[in-house]
Amino acid sequence: MKRFVWPVGVLVALLITNVFFSHSFFSIEMRGGHLYGSIVDILRSSAPLALVALGMTLVIATGGIDLSVGAVVAIAGALACLHISGLSDQGSVAGVLVAVGLALALSLVLGVWNGFLVATIGIQPIIATLILMVAGRGLAQLITDGQIITVNSGPYKMIGAGYWLGLPLCVLIAGAVVALAAVLVRRSALGMLLEAVGGNAEASRLAGIKSRWLILGVYVFAAVCAGVAGLMISSNVSSADGNSAGLLIELDAILAVVIGGTSLSGGRFSIVGTVLGAVIIKTLDITIYTVGVPPEVTLLFKAVVVIVLCLAQSAKFRAMFQRSRTVVAAAPADEKVQVRA
């Protein structure tokens, strides 16, 4: 639990900061059987990022990286909206389910492609996924024909903007996927195998672990998670934009993983920490607008906060800082000894 002290502290600080600028920030009210409020908005906006970051966590745990998740987000949303836009009845539940199935199936295929390049061909993960990151944007724009596809489908809108039992459906979907992943990797040997592959791939191979299939599996999982996130994002705005949908979400996902305490070098990972990191990033986004940070320095402000948090989490940096304080505190005493001598 110690590694969560700094992230939780930063999250609490961000939430309290919002109170000074919006006194009703923590207020949650029920309207028409649905919960509304700033906290609910943070959870809703965190859901897609949490899913993408979850897949990224398992990829990073094996010592890899996936830069293509943003493109997969755009592709999934574009394909689903394209299919729905061609329906005679866009309110058809069956038609929406087919669109969702097609989007997730294509996401799975893209994940297999990434995993094949990394696990079978042996291409460096950053290069293999960079290929799809670039080509995927082009594919998304081919699907949309370079236009923004707008849909008017109630069932599809439910995915990203709907409610169930008073809670945002996207939050429930993300929570279910995170819970399932946590059970699979922590209640079985799967998590230990992933950490073994990420910690020392050669040693795990000699121990008889079939790392190729594990690596392929995590890239497929990451792509499917990105596909679900793409459905959430596009359904929330009832449109698909192949150019801007999911843009730079891969960077936020990597930040969420790092903030959550997972090492980019592979090995041990934390799903809870990743989800916490995603919530921190989205809380920071809302705080920026609440405080009124000028748009031209928004990214710089966000980067500074993230750097401070990462440094605060680093045990090595804290040890260096503690040593420097000790040296400074001891300096006057040394000078006194020299004077007496």
PDB file of C-alpha atoms in Angstrom, residues 14-25 286-293:
ATOM      1  CA  LEU A  14      -6.455  17.958  -6.817  1.00  0.00           C
ATOM      2  CA  LEU A  15      -9.964  17.301  -5.549  1.00  0.00           C
ATOM      3  CA  ILE A  16      -9.587  19.764  -2.691  1.00  0.00           C
ATOM      4  CA  THR A  17      -8.174  22.385  -5.081  1.00  0.00           C
ATOM      5  CA  ASN A  18     -11.372  22.179  -7.115  1.00  0.00           C
ATOM      6  CA  VAL A  19     -13.459  22.954  -4.034  1.00  0.00           C
ATOM      7  CA  PHE A  20     -11.854  26.402  -3.721  1.00  0.00           C
ATOM      8  CA  PHE A  21     -12.994  27.295  -7.236  1.00  0.00           C
ATOM      9  CA  SER A  22     -16.288  25.387  -7.281  1.00  0.00           C
ATOM     10  CA  HIS A  23     -17.960  25.028  -3.896  1.00  0.00           C
ATOM     11  CA  SER A  24     -20.441  22.454  -5.212  1.00  0.00           C
ATOM     12  CA  PHE A  25     -17.683  20.259  -6.624  1.00  0.00           C
ATOM     13  CA  ILE A 286     -10.875  18.934 -15.007  1.00  0.00           C
ATOM     14  CA  THR A 287      -8.812  20.847 -12.439  1.00  0.00           C
ATOM     15  CA  ILE A 288      -7.011  22.704 -15.227  1.00  0.00           C
ATOM     16  CA  TYR A 289     -10.315  23.994 -16.572  1.00  0.00           C
ATOM     17  CA  THR A 290     -11.748  24.698 -13.110  1.00  0.00           C
ATOM     18  CA  VAL A 291      -8.719  26.701 -11.990  1.00  0.00           C
ATOM     19  CA  GLY A 292      -8.625  28.546 -15.296  1.00  0.00           C
ATOM     20  CA  VAL A 293      -5.149  27.654 -16.491  1.00  0.00           C
TER      21      VAL A 293
END
